[in-house]
XYZ file of C-alpha atoms in Angstrom:
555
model
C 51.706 -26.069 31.259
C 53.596 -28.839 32.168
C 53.175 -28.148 36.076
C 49.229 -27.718 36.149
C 49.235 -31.010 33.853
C 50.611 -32.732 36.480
C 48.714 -31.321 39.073
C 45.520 -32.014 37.464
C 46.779 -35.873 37.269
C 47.257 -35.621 40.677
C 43.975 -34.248 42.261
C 42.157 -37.009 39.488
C 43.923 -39.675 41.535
C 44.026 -38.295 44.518
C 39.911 -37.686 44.247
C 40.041 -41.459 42.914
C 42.214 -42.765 46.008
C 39.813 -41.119 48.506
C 36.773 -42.520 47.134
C 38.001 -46.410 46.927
C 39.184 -45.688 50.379
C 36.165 -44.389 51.536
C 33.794 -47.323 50.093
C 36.255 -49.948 51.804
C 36.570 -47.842 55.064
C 32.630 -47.012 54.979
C 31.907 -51.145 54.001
C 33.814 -52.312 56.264
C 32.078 -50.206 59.065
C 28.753 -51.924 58.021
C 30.130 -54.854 58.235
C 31.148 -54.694 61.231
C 27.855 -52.720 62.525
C 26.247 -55.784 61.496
C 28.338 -57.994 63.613
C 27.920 -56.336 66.416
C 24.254 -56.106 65.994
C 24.287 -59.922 65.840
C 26.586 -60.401 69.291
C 24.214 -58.009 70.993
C 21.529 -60.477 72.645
C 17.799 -58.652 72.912
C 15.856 -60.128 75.524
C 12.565 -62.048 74.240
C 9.398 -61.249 74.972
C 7.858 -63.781 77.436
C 5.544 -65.932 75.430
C 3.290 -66.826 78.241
C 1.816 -65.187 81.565
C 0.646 -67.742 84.297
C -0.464 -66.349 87.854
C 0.501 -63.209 87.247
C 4.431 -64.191 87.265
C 6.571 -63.307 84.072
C 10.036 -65.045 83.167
C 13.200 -62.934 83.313
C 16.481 -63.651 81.049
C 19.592 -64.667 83.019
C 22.638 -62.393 80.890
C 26.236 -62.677 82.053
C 28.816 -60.867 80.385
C 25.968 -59.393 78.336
C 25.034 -62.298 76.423
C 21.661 -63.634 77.592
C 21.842 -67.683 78.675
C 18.736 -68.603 78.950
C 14.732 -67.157 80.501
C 13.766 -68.394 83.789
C 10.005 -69.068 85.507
C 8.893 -66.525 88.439
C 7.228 -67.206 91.789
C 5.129 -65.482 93.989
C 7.324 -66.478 96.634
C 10.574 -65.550 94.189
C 9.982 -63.428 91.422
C 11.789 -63.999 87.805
C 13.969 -60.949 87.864
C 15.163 -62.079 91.708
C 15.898 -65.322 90.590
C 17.363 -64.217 87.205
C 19.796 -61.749 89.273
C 20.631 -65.188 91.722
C 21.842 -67.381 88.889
C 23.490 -64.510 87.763
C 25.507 -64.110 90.790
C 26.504 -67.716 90.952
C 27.796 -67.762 87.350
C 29.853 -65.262 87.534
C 31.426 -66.208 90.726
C 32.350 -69.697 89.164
C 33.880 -67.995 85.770
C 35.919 -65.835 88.082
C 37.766 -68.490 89.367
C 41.613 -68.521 88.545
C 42.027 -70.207 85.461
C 43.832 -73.259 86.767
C 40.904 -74.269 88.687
C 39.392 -76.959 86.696
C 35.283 -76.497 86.436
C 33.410 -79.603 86.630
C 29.728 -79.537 85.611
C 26.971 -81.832 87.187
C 23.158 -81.978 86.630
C 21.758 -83.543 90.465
C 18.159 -84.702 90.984
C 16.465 -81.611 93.604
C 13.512 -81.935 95.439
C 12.541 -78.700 93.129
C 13.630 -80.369 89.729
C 17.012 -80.901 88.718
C 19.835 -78.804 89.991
C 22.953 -77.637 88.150
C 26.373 -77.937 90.108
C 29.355 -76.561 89.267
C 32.725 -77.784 91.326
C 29.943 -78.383 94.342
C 28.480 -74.715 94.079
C 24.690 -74.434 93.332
C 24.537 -72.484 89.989
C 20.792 -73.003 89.100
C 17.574 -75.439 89.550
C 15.672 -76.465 86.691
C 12.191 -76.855 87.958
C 9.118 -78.422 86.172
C 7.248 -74.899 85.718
C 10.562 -73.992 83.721
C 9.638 -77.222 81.492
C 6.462 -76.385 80.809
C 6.845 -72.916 80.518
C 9.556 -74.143 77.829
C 6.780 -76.622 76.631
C 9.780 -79.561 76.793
C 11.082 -81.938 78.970
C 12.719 -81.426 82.350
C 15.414 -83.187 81.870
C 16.226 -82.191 78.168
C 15.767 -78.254 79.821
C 18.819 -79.075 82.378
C 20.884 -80.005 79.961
C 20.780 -76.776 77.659
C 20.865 -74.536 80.622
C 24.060 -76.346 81.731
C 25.512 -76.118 78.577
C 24.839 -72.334 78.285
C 26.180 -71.757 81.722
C 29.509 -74.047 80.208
C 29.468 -71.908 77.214
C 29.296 -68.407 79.183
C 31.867 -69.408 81.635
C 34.223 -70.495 78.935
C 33.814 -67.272 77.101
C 34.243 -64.829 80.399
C 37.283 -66.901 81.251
C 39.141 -66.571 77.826
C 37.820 -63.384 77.158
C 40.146 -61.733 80.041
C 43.339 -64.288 79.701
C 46.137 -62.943 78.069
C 45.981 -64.236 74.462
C 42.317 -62.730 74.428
C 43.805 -59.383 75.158
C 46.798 -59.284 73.050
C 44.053 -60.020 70.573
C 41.824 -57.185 71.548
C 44.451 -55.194 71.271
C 45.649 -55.576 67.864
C 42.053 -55.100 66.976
C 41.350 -51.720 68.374
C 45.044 -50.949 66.817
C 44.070 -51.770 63.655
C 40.745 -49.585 63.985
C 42.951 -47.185 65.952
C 45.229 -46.854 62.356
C 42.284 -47.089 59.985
C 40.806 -44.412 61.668
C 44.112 -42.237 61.838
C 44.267 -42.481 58.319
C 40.834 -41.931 57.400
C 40.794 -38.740 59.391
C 44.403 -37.705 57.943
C 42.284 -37.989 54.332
C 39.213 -36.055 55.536
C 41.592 -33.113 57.136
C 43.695 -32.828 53.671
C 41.063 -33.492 51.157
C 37.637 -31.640 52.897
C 38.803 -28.365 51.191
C 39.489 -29.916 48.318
C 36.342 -31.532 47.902
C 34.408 -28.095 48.507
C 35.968 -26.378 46.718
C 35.427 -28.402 43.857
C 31.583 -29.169 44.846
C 31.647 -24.835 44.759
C 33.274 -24.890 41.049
C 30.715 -27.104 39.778
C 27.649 -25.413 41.369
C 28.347 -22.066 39.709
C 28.948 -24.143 36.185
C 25.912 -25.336 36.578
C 24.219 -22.193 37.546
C 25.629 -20.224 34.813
C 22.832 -20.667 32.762
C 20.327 -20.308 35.162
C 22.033 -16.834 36.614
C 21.381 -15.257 32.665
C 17.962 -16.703 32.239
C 17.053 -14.798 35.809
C 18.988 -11.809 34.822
C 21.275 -12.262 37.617
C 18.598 -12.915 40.187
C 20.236 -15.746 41.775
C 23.306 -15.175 42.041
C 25.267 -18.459 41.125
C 28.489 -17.682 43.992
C 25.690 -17.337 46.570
C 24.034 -20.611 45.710
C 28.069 -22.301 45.385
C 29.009 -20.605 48.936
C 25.212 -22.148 50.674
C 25.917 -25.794 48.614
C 29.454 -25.041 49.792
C 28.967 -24.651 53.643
C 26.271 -27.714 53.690
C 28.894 -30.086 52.267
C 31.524 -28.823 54.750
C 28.666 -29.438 57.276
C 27.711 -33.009 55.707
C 31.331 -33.802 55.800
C 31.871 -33.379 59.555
C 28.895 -34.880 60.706
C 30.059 -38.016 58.161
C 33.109 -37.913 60.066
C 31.580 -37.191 63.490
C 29.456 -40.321 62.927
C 32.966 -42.288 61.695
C 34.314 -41.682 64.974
C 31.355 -43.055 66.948
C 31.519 -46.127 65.430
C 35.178 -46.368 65.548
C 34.932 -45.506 69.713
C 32.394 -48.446 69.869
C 34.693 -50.792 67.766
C 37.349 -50.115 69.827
C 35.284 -50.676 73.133
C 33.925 -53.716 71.290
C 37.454 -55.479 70.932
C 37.994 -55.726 74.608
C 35.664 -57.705 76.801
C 35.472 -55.002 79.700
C 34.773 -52.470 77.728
C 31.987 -54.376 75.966
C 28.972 -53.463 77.705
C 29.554 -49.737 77.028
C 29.801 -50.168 73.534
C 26.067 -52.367 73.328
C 24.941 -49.133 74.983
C 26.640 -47.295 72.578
C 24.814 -49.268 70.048
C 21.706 -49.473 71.461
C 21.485 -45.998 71.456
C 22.689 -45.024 68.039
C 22.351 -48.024 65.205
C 19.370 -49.429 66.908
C 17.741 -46.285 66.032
C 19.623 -46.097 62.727
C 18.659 -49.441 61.400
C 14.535 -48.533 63.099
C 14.926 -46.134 60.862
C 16.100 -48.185 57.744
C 13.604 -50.353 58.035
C 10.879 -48.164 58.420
C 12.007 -46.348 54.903
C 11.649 -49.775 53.758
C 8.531 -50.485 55.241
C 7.309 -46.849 53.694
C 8.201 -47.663 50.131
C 4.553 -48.959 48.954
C 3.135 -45.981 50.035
C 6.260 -44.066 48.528
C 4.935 -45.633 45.801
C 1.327 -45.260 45.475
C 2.012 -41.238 46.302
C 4.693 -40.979 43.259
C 1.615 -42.856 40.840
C -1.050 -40.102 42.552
C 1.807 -37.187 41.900
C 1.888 -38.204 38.171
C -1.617 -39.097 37.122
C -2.331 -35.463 38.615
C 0.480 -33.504 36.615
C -0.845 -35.515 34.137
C -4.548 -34.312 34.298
C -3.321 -30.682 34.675
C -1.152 -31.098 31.758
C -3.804 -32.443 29.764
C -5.959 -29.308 31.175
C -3.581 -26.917 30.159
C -3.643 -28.537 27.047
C -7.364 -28.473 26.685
C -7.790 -24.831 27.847
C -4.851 -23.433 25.547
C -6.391 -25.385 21.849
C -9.696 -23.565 23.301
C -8.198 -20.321 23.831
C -6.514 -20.461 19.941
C -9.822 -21.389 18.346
C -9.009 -24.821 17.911
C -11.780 -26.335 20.332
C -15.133 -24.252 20.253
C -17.808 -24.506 22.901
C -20.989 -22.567 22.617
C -21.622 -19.911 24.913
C -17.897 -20.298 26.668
C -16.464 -16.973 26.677
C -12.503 -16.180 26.527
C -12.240 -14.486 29.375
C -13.561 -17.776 31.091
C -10.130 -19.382 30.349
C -8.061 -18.951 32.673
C -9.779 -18.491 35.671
C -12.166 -21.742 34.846
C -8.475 -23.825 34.355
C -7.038 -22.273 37.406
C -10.469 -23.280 39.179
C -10.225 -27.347 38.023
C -6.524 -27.111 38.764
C -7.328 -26.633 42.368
C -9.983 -29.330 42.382
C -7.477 -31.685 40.512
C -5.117 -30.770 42.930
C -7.123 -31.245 46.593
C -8.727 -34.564 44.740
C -5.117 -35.821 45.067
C -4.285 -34.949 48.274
C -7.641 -36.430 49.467
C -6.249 -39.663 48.128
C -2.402 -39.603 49.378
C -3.446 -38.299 52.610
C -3.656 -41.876 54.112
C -0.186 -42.648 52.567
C 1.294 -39.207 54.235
C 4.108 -40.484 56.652
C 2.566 -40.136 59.697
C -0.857 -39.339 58.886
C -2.382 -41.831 61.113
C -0.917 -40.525 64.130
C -2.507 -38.464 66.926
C -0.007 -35.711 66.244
C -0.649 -35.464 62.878
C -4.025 -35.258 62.817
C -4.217 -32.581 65.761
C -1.452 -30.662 63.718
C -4.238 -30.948 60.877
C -7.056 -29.590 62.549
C -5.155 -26.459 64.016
C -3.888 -25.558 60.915
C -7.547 -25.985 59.670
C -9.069 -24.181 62.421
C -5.871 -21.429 61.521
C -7.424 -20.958 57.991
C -11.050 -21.173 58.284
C -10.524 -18.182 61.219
C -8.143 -16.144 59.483
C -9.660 -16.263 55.554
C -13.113 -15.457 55.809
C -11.948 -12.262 53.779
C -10.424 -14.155 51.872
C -12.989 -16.817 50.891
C -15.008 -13.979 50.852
C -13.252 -11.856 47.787
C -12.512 -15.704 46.206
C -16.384 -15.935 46.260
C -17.178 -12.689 44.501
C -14.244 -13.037 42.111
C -15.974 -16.097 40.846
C -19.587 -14.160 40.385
C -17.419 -11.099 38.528
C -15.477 -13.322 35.949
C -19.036 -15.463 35.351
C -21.950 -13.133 35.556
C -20.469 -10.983 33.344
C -21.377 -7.567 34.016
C -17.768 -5.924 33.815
C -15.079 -7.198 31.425
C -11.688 -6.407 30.937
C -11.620 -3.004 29.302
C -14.713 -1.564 30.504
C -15.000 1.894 31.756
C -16.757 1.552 35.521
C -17.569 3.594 38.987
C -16.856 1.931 41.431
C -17.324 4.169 44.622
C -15.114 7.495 43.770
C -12.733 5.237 41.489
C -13.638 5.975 37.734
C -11.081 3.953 35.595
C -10.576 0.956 32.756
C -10.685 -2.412 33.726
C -7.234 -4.513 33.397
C -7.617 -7.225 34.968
C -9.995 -9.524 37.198
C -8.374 -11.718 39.079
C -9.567 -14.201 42.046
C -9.034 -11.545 44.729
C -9.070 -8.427 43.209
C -9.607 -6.332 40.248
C -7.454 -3.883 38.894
C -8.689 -0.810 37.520
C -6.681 1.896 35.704
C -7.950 5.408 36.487
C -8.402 8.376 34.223
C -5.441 9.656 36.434
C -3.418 6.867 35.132
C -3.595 5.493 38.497
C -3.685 1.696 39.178
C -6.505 0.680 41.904
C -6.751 -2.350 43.524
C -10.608 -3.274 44.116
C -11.642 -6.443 46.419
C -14.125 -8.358 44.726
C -16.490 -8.497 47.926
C -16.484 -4.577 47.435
C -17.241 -4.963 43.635
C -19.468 -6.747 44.007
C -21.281 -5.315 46.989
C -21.192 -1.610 45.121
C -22.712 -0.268 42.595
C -20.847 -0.412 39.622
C -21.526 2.159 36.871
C -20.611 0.946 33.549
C -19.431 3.279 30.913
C -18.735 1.195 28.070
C -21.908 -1.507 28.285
C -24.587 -0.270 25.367
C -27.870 -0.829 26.687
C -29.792 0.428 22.986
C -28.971 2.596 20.185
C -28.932 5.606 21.305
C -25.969 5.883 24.010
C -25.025 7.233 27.242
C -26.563 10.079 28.321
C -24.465 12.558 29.631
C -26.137 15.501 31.864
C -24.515 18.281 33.920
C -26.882 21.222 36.142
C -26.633 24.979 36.502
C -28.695 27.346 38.357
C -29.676 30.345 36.964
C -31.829 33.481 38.780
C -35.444 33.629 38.440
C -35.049 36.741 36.676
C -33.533 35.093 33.303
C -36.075 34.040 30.617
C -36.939 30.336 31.189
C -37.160 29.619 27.161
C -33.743 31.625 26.426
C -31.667 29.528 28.985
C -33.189 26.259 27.898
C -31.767 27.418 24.158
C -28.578 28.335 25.818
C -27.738 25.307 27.370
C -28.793 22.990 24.052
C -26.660 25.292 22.509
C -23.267 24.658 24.764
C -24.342 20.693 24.369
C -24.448 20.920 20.632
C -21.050 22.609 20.336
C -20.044 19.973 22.642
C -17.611 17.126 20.249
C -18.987 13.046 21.033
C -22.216 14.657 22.042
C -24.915 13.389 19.708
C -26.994 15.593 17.988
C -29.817 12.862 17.212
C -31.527 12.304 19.560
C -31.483 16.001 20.599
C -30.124 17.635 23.365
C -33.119 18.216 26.111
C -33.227 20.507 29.367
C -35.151 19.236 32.385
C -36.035 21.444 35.333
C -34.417 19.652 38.019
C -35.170 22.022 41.171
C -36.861 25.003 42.051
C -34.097 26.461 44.681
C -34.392 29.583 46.978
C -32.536 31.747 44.422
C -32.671 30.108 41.013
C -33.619 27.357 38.942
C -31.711 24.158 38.344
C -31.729 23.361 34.875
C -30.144 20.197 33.625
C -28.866 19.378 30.467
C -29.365 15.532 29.040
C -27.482 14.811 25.660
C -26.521 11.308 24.387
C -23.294 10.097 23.560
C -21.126 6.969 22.730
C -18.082 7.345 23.752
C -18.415 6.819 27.395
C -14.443 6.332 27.422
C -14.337 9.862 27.193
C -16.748 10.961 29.699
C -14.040 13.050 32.068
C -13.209 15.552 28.927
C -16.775 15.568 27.450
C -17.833 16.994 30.653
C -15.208 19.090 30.681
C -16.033 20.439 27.474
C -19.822 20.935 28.004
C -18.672 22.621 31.210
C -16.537 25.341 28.993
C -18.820 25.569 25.848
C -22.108 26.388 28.813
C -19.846 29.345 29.875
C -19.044 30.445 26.776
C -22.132 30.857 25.744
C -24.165 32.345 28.695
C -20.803 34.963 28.289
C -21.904 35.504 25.025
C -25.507 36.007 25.857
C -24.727 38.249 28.918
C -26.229 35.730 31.811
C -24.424 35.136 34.705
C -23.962 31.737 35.867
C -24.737 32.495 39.668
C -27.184 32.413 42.394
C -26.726 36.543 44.006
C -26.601 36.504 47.826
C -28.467 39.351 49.419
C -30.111 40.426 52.718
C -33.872 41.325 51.546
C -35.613 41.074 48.309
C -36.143 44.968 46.446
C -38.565 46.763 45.445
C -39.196 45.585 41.995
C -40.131 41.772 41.381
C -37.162 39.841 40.220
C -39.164 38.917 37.060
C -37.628 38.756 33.273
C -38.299 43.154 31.519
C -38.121 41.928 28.185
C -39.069 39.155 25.910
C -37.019 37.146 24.589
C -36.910 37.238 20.487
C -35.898 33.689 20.214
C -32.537 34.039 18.989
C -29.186 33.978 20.757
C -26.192 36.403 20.755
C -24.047 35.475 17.420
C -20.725 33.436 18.502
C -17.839 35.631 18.753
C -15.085 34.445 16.166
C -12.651 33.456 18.387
């Protein structure tokens, strides 16, 4: 008890230690990016454009002195790259070599002289480029060349490199140790981000019945932290390179590049999240006065559904599909509005991206629009609701459900059929369960039976089978229509009503069986006899029939 006591006190400071360590390793690093930001010079824009010449910055040692005025004769990045030369052959003079600076009147202007050398002429198209006076011009680019040539000198003497190099030592040990804390505490650190992800999914792992699995979710949360964690570090290290190359003066150019090409970016990107956040904004209010609405919906919709909220003529089974309906209009409302605050959205890219994914959808859901269509003319015209008994096709079966696509239909097989609602409602349905009056659904089956039986006696056979039919009605009566004259017999239907047309697969069956029965019981045969030639005697009914059948056999 004693031993894991202490080592919990341990890991709690340890976790402590490496997290005060990393805010003053990671602020001092910003500091520092800052600082270098500010040495790095960015050349200016030219503010002005005369004759089709452009001025050109003269940098030495990478700090940018001053802009200079073009020719046609001499263009600005020529002359730029001139002064440029002469500077840093002056500052490369031994250091005991004292530099004496002189400003001379030029037939061009006034000319800057350094120990005799020609370093640069300050013309009047400089001035007015500068929009100030010649001579006031001269003097500040003579005391930027002073400056520069000062700074490139003590920059490579001795002191300025024992100094440089107890920089990039420091940075060389801050670094050491940083990375000896990110090698011994990275496993720590996942494995505790790991514990804590499967605490927390604990309770969501029961409510999905194991579903999601809370180790899986720990191991994925797991390896992105060990991959956040290097490329933390990864990025430490590039800033401590450039630090390093930073401290020494020779070395300095490389690490501007190195800046150029990785915090310039960075800090584009800071500001522009900055720059974003009123939009950020305005898309968060959009986000919640639509949840809102739908909420409110939902809310409407559900008191309407209990009873609560009546509206005349509104059926139930409207519900749901009308609140899924002004969902999606509630819904594409909103993005109409926060589409001009999408990051991005104004950009050529964006929008082309836009109209191929439109042009994707309009080609490929025609089908689908299509069956969205006729779902809506199913749930509103209301000619099959949930429960009904329909025909659709060859599919006999109860209606479940309707839904925007499709409707399900559960078949006397106790099969479940999937209908598109374009086919629904391109078919013919046949409704089983819809009462059109009083007296029912008329149920009607046909048998043909040889010329030779008595017309009259079949006719009373057949009402007989339908009245010992059960869910056959026997008011209105039973009737027999002649439905065709065939080659070999007579087609006689049978019509009676009923109202349960639920039941319509075993009613048939029965009125099937009870018709045998009784043309058994009468001594008729229920077929149509195949022969080659007619005989002798006319196939016409020998005896009358006394009007009564056969007496039903007690089974």
């Amino acid at each position: 008890m004693i031993k894991l006591k202490s080592r919990s006190g341990f890991e709690h400071a340890f976790r402590f230690a490496l997290r005060v360590l990393s805010l003053v390793v990671l602020t001092a690093l910003f500091a520092a990016s800052l600082h270098a930001q500010e040495n790095i010079s960015e050349p200016r824009e030219p503010q002005t454009q005369a004759d089709e010449t452009f001025a050109a910055p003269v940098v030495v040692d990478g700090e940018t002195l001053f802009f200079v005025r073009g020719f046609s004769a001499l263009p600005a990045n020529e002359r730029a790259a001139r002064i440029e030369q002469r500077v840093l052959e002056i500052a490369e003079l031994p250091e005991f070599v004292q530099l004496e600076y002189e400003i001379r009147e030029d037939d061009r202007g006034l000319a800057i002289v350094a120990n005799g050398r020609l370093l640069t002429v300050t013309t009047n198209a400089d001035a007015d480029w500068e929009q100030i006076s010649l001579v006031l011009l001269a003097e500040l680019h003579a005391e930027a060349i002073k400056r520069s040539v000062a700074g490139f000198r003590f920059g490579r003497s001795d002191e300025a490199l024992v100094e440089s190099a107890l920089v990039a030592v420091a940075w060389t040990v801050g670094f050491a140790l940083l990375t000896f804390l990110f090698l011994k505490g990275r496993t720590r650190l996942i494995q505790w981000i790991q514990r804590f992800t499967i605490k927390r999914f604990t309770r969501f792992e029961e409510a999905t019945n194991a579903v999601v699995k809370g180790q899986a979710v720990a191991q994925l949360v797991g390896f992105g932290a060990n991959m956040g964690l290097w490329i933390g570090y990864l990025f430490v290290f590039y800033y401590y390179l450039t630090f390093v190359l930073l401290s020494f003066v020779q070395t300095r150019p490389f690490a501007q590049l190195l800046l150029t090409y990785v915090s310039q970016p960075l800090m584009d990107v800071i500001f522009g999240v900055f720059s974003y956040l009123p939009n950020l904004i305005t898309l968060v209010i959009i986000l919640m006065v639509t949840r809102y609405l739908i909420k409110g919906l939902r809310l409407f919709m559900e008191n309407m559904e209990a009873g609560t909220i009546e509206w005349k003529n509104f059926e139930q089974s409207w519900i749901k599909p009308t609140f899924n309906i002004l969902r999606v209009l509630i819904i594409a409302i909103a993005i109409v509005f926060a589409y001009p605050h999408i990051l991005g959205s104004d950009s050529r890219a964006f929008q082309g991206l836009t109209i191929l994914a439109g042009l994707m959808v309009s080609m490929g859901s025609n089908t689908v629009v299509s069956n969205m269509m006729a779902g809506l003319f199913v749930i509103y015209r209301r000619s099959t609701n949930i429960g009904d008994r329909i025909k659709v096709g060859n599919q006999v079966g109860d209606v479940v459900e309707i839904k925007m696509m499709e409707t399900l239909i559960k078949s006397v097989k106790n099969e479940m059929v999937s209908i598109p609602n374009a086919q629904l409602l391109n078919s013919e349905v046949v409704n089983y369960t819809r009462k059109i009056d009083g007296r029912g659904l008329l149920v009607h089956t046909t048998v043909g039976i040889g010329y030779e039986e008595p017309q009259d006696k079949v006719e009373a056979m057949l009402i007989e089978a339908a009245k010992r039919t059960r869910d056959l009605k026997k008011t209105p009566s039973p009737f027999v229509l002649w439905a065709q004259l065939a080659d070999y017999a007579i087609n006689y239907q049978i019509n009676a009503f009923t109202t349960r047309g639920s039941s319509m697969p075993r009613i048939l069956s029965d009125l099937h069986r009870n018709i045998v029965d009784v043309f058994h019981e009468n001594g008729v045969q229920i077929m149509t006899p195949s022969y080659e030639a007619d005989p002798q005697a006319p196939k016409i009914p020998t005896e009358v029939w006394t009007g009564k059948l056969a007496a039903q056999k007690s089974p």
